Short mmCIF file of C-alpha atoms in Angstrom, two decimals:
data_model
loop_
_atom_site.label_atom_id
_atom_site.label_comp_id
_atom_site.label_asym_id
_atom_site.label_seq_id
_atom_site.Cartn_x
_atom_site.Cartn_y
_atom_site.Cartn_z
CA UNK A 227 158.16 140.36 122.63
CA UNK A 228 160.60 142.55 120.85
CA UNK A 229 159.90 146.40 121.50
CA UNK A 230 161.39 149.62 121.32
CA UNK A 231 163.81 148.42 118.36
CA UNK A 232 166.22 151.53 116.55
CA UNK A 233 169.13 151.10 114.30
CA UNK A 234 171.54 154.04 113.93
CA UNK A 235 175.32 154.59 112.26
CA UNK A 236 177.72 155.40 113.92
CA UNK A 237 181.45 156.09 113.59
CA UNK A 238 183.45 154.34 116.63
CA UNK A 239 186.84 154.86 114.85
CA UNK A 240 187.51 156.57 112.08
CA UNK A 241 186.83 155.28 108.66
CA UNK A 242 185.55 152.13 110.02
CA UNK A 243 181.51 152.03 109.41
CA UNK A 244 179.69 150.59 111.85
CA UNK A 245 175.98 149.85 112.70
CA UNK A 246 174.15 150.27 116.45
CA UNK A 247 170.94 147.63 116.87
CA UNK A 248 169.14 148.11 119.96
CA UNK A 249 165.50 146.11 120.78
CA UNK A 250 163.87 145.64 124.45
CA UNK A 251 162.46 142.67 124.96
CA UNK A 252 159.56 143.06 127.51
CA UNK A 253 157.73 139.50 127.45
CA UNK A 254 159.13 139.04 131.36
CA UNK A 255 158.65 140.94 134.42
CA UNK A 256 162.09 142.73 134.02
CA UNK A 257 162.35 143.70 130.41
CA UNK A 258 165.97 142.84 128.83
CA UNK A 259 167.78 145.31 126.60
CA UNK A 260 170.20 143.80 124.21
CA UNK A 261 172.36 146.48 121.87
CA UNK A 262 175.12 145.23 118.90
CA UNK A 263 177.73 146.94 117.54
CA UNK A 264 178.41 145.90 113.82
CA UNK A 265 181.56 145.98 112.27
CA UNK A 266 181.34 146.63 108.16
CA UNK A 267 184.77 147.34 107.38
CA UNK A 268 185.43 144.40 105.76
CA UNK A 269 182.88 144.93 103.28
CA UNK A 270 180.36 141.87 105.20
CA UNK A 271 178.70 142.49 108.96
CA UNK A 272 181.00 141.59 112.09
CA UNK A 273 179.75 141.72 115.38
CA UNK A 274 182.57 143.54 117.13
CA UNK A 275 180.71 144.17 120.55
CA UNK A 276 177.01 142.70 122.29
CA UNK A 277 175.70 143.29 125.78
CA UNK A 278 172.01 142.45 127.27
CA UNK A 279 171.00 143.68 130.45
CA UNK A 280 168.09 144.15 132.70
CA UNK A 281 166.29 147.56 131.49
CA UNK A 282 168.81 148.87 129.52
CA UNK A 283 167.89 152.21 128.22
CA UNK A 284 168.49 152.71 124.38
CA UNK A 285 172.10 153.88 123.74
CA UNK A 286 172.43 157.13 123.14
CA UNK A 287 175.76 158.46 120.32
CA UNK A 288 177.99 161.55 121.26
CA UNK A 289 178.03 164.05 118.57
CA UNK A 290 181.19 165.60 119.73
CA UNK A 291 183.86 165.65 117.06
CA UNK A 292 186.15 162.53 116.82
CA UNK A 293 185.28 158.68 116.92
CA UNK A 294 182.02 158.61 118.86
CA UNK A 295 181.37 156.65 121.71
CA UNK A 296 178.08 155.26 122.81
CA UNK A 297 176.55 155.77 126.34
CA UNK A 298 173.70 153.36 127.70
CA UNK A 299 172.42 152.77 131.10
CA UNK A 300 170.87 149.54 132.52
CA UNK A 301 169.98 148.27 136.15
CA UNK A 302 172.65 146.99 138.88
CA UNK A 303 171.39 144.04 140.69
CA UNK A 304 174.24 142.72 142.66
CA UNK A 305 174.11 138.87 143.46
CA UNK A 306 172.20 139.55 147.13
CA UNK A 307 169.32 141.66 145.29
CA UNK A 308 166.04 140.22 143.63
CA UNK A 309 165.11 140.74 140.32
CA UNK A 310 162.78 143.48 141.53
CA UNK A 311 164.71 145.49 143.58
CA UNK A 312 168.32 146.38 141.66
CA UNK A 313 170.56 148.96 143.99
CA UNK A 314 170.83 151.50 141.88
CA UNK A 315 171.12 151.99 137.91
CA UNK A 316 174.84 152.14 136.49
CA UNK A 317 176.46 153.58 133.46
CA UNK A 318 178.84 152.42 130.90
CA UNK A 319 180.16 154.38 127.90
CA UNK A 320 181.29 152.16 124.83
CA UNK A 321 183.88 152.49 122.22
CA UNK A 322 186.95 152.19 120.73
CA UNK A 323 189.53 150.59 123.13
CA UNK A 324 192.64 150.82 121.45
CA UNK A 325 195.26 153.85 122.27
CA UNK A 326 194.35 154.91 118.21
CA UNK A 327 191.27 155.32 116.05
CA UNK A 328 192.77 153.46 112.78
CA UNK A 329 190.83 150.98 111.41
CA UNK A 330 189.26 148.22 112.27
CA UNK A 331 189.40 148.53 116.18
CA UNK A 332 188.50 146.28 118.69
CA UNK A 333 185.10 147.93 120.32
CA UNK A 334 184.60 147.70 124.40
CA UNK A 335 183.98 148.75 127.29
CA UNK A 336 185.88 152.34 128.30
CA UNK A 337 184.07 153.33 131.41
CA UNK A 338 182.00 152.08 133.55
CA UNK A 339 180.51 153.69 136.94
CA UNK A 340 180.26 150.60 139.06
CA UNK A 341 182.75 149.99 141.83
CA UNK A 342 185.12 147.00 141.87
CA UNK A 343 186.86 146.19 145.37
CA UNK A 344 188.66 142.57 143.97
CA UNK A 345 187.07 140.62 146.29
CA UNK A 346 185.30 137.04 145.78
CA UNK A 347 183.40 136.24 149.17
CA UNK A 348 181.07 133.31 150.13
CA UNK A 349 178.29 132.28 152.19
CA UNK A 350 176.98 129.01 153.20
CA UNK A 351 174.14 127.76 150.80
CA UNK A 352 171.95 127.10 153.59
CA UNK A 353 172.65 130.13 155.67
CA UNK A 354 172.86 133.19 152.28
CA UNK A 355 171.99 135.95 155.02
CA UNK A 356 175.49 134.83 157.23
CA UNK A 357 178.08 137.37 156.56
CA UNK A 358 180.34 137.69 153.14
CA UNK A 359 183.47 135.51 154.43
CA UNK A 360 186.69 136.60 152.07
CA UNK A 361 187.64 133.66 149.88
CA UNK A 362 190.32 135.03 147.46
CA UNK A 363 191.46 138.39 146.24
CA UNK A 364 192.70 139.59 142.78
CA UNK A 365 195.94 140.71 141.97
CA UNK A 366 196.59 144.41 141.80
CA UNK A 367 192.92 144.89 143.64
CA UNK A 368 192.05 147.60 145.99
CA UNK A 369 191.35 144.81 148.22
CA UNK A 370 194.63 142.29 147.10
CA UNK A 371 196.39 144.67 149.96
CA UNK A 372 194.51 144.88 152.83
CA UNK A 373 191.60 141.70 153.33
CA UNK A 374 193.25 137.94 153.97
CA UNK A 375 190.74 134.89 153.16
CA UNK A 376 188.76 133.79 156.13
CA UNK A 377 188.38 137.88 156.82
CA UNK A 378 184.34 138.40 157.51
CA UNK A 379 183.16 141.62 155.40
CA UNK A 380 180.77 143.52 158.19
CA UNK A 381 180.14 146.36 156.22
CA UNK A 382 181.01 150.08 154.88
CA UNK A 383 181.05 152.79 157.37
CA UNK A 384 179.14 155.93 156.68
CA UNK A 385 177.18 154.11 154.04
CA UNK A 386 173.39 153.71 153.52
CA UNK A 387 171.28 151.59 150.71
CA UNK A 388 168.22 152.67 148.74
CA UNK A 389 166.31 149.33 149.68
CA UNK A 390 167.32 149.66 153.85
CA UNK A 391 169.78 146.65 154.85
CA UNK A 392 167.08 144.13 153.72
CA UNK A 393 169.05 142.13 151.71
CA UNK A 394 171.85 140.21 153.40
CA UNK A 395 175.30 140.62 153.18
CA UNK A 396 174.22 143.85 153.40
CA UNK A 397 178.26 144.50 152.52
CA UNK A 398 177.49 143.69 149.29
CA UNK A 399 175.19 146.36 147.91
CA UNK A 400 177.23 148.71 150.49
CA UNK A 401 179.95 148.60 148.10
CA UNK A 402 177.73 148.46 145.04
CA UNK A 403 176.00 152.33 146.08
CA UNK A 404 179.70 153.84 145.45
CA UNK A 405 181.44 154.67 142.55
CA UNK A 406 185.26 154.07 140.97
CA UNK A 407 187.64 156.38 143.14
CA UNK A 408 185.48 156.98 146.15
CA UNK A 409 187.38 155.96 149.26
CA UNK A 410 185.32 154.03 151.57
CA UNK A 411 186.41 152.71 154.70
CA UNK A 412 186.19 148.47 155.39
CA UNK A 413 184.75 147.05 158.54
CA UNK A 414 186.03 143.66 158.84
CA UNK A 415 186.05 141.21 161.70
CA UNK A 416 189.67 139.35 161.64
CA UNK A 417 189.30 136.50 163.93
CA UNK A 418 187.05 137.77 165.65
CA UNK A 419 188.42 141.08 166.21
CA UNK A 420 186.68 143.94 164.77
CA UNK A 421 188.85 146.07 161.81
CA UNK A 422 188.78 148.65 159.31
CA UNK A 423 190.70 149.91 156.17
CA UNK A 424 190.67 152.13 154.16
CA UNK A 425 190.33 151.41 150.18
CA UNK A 426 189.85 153.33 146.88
CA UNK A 427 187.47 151.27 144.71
CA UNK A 428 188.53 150.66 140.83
CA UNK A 429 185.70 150.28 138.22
CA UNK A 430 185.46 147.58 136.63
CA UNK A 431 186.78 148.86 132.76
CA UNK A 432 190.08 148.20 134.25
CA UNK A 433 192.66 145.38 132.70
CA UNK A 434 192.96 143.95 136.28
CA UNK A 435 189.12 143.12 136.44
CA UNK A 436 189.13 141.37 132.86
CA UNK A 437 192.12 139.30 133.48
CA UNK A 438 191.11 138.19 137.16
CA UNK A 439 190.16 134.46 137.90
CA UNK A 440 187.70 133.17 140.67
CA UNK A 441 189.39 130.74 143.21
CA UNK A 442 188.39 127.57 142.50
CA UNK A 443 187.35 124.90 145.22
CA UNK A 444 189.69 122.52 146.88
CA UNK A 445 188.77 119.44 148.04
CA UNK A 446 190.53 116.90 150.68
CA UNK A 447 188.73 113.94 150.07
CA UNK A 448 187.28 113.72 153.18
CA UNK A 449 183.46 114.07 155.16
CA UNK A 450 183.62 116.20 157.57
CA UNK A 451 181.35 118.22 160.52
CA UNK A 452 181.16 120.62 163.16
CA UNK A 453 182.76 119.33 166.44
CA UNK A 454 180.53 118.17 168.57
CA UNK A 455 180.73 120.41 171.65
CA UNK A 456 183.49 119.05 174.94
CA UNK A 457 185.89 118.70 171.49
CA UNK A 458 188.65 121.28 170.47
CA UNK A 459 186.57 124.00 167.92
CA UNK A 460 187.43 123.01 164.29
CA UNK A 461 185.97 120.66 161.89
CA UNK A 462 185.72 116.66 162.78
CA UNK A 463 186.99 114.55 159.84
CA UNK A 464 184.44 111.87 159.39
CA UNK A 465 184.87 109.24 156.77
CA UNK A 466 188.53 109.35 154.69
CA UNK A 467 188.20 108.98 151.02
CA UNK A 468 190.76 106.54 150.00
CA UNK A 469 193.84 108.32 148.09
CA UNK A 470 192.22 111.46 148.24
CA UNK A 471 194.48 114.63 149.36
CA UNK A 472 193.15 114.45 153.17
CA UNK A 473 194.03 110.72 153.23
CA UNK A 474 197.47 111.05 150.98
CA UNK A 475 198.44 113.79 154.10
CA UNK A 476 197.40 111.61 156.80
CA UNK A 477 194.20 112.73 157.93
CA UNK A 478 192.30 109.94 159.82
CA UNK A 479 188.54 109.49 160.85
CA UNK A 480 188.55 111.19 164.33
CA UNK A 481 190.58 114.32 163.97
CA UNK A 482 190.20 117.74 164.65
CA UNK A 483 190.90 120.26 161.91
CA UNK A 484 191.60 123.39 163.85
CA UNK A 485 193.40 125.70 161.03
CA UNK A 486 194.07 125.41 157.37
CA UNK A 487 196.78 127.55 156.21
CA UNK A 488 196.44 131.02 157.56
CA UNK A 489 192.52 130.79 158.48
CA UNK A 490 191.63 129.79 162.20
CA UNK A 491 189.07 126.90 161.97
CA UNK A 492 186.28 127.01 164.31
CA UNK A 493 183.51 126.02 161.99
CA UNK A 494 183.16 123.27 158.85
CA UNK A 495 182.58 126.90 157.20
CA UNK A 496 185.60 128.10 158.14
CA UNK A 497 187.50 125.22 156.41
CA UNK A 498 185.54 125.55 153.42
CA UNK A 499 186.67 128.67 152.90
CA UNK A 500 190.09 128.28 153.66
CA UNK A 501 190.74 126.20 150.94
CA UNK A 502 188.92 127.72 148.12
CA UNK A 503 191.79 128.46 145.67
CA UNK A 504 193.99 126.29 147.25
CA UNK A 505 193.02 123.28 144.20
CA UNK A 506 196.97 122.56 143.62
CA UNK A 507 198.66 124.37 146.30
CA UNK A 508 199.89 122.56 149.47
CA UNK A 509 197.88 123.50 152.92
CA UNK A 510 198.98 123.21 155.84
CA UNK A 511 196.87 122.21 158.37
CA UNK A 512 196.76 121.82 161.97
CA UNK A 513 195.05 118.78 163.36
CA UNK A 514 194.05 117.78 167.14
CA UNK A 515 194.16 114.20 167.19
CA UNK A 516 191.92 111.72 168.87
CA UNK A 517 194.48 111.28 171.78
CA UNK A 518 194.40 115.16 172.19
CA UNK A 519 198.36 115.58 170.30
CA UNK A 520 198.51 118.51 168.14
CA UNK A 521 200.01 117.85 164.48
CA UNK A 522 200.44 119.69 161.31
CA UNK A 523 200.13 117.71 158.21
CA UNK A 524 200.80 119.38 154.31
CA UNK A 525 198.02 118.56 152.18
CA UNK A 526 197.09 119.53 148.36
CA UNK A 527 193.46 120.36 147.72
CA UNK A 528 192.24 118.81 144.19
CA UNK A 529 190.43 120.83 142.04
CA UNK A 530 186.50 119.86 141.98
CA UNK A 531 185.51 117.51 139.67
CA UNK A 532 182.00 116.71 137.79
CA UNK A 533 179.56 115.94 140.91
CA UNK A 534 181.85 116.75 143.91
CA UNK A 535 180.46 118.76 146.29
CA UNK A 536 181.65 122.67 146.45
CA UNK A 537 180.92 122.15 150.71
CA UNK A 538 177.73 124.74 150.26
CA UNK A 539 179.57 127.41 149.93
CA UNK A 540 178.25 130.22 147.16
CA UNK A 541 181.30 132.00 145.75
CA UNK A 542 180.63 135.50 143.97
CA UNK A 543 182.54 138.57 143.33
CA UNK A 544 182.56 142.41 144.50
#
């Protein structure tokens, strides 16, 4: 049911009218606020900026002089917290995002107060409290300089969460209690060896966030499993799809997959997340064969396709 509903004017640029519609909708648990920014400048309604988010609070106008900007505040549920339990609330400010106020502007987000460390990690499917392993890291990030895929996220010195370290990574919402320009220091374990660095977190209004692109999946073409134990640590290649990439480098039922690019393979995980964003790019990887010789074949992931299987691995973004 639609509650709480408020139009108001509001001048986001100059000489450009525009209308604010805000309305809660409180038929679930976890109400949903949804707020639109109309655009009448052209003489007939255009919807120049919409957002819906858990409890978001009714957007409040600045009256200081100048295009105004509007201010609302909603609650930040990263993707390791329930739908009850959000780790804190976070605020964004809204107008126009263009260097001038001449009309008609383009109307978006200009600050916002959550962190943003350029990170996508993973966990297995099956296993969501294992640790956030580093799959891919965007360009110009505060973390594009110091984490390497395959890196394991541990956690944020000096840092405590609202909710205890219930919810697991407990990385995740470790990150998520900062704000843009705190400096927080990493832990990382780099195979196997513990780590830390340093970082200044970004917030998320920045061009480098909008632009970024999630690794995608690659995929060899082949079945694959932990070693059994009296084998090399790595992944055993089980069945070979025919003229798939794992077959087209010369992979063969039997072998040991004991690193994949830069990323040490000790576990079927580990190989899953060395090749997410690799769909295109050539791998190489180093192979104990059945007769115990080492060898390093190239081989180029292929993207995923309708129905192939991403290996379990759940991909999200900090």
């Amino acid at each position: 049911m639609i509650t709480d509903t408020t139009a108001q004017t509001a001048q986001l640029a100059s000489g450009v009218p525009y209308l604010v519609i805000y309305g809660l909708d409180d038929a679930s648990n976890h109400p949903a606020g949804t707020f639109a920014v109309l655009d009448f400048s052209s003489g007939s309604a255009t919807v120049s900026y919409v957002d819906t988010a858990v409890d978001m609070s009714r957007p409040t106008l600045s009256t200081a002089g100048g295009p105004q900007q509007l201010t609302v505040s909603a609650a930040f549920a990263t993707p390791i917290d329930p739908a009850c339990c959000p780790v804190r609330r976070y605020t964004q400010v809204i107008g126009s995002i263009a260097n001038d106020h001449t009309a008609p502007r383009d109307i978006g987000v200009i600050e916002d107060d959550r962190p943003w460390l350029g990170a996508w990690y993973a966990t297995a499917s099956d296993h969501p409290e294992g640790p956030a392993i580093v799959v891919g890291t965007a360009d110009n990030s505060p973390a594009s300089s110091v984490l390497r895929v395959g890196d394991e996220l541990v956690g944020v010195a000096d840092t405590t969460l609202p909710n205890g370290d219930t919810y697991q990574p407990a990385v995740v919402d470790q990150v998520a209690v900062h704000r843009p320009s705190d400096h927080v220091t990493l832990q990382v374990r780099r195979h196997g060896q513990p780590m830390t660095f340093a970082v200044t977190l970004a917030s998320r209004d920045i061009p480098a966030h909008s632009s970024a692109t999630p690794p995608m999946a690659g995929l060899l073409g082949v079945r694959a499993q932990e070693a059994p134990a009296g084998s090399p640590s790595g992944a055993l290649v089980g069945q070979v799809e025919s003229g798939g990439a794992g077959a087209r480098a010369g992979l063969m039922t039997g072998d040991v997959i004991i690193a994949a690019g830069p990323v040490a393979v000790t576990s079927l995980v580990d190989l899953q997340t060395a090749l997410m964003g690799q769909a295109g790019r050539s791998v190489a990887l180093r192979v104990v064969r059945t007769d115990g010789s080492l060898v390093t074949l190239s081989a180029t992931p292929q993207a995923v396709r309708g129905g192939d299987s991403t290996g379990g691995l759940v991909a999200a973004e900090m």
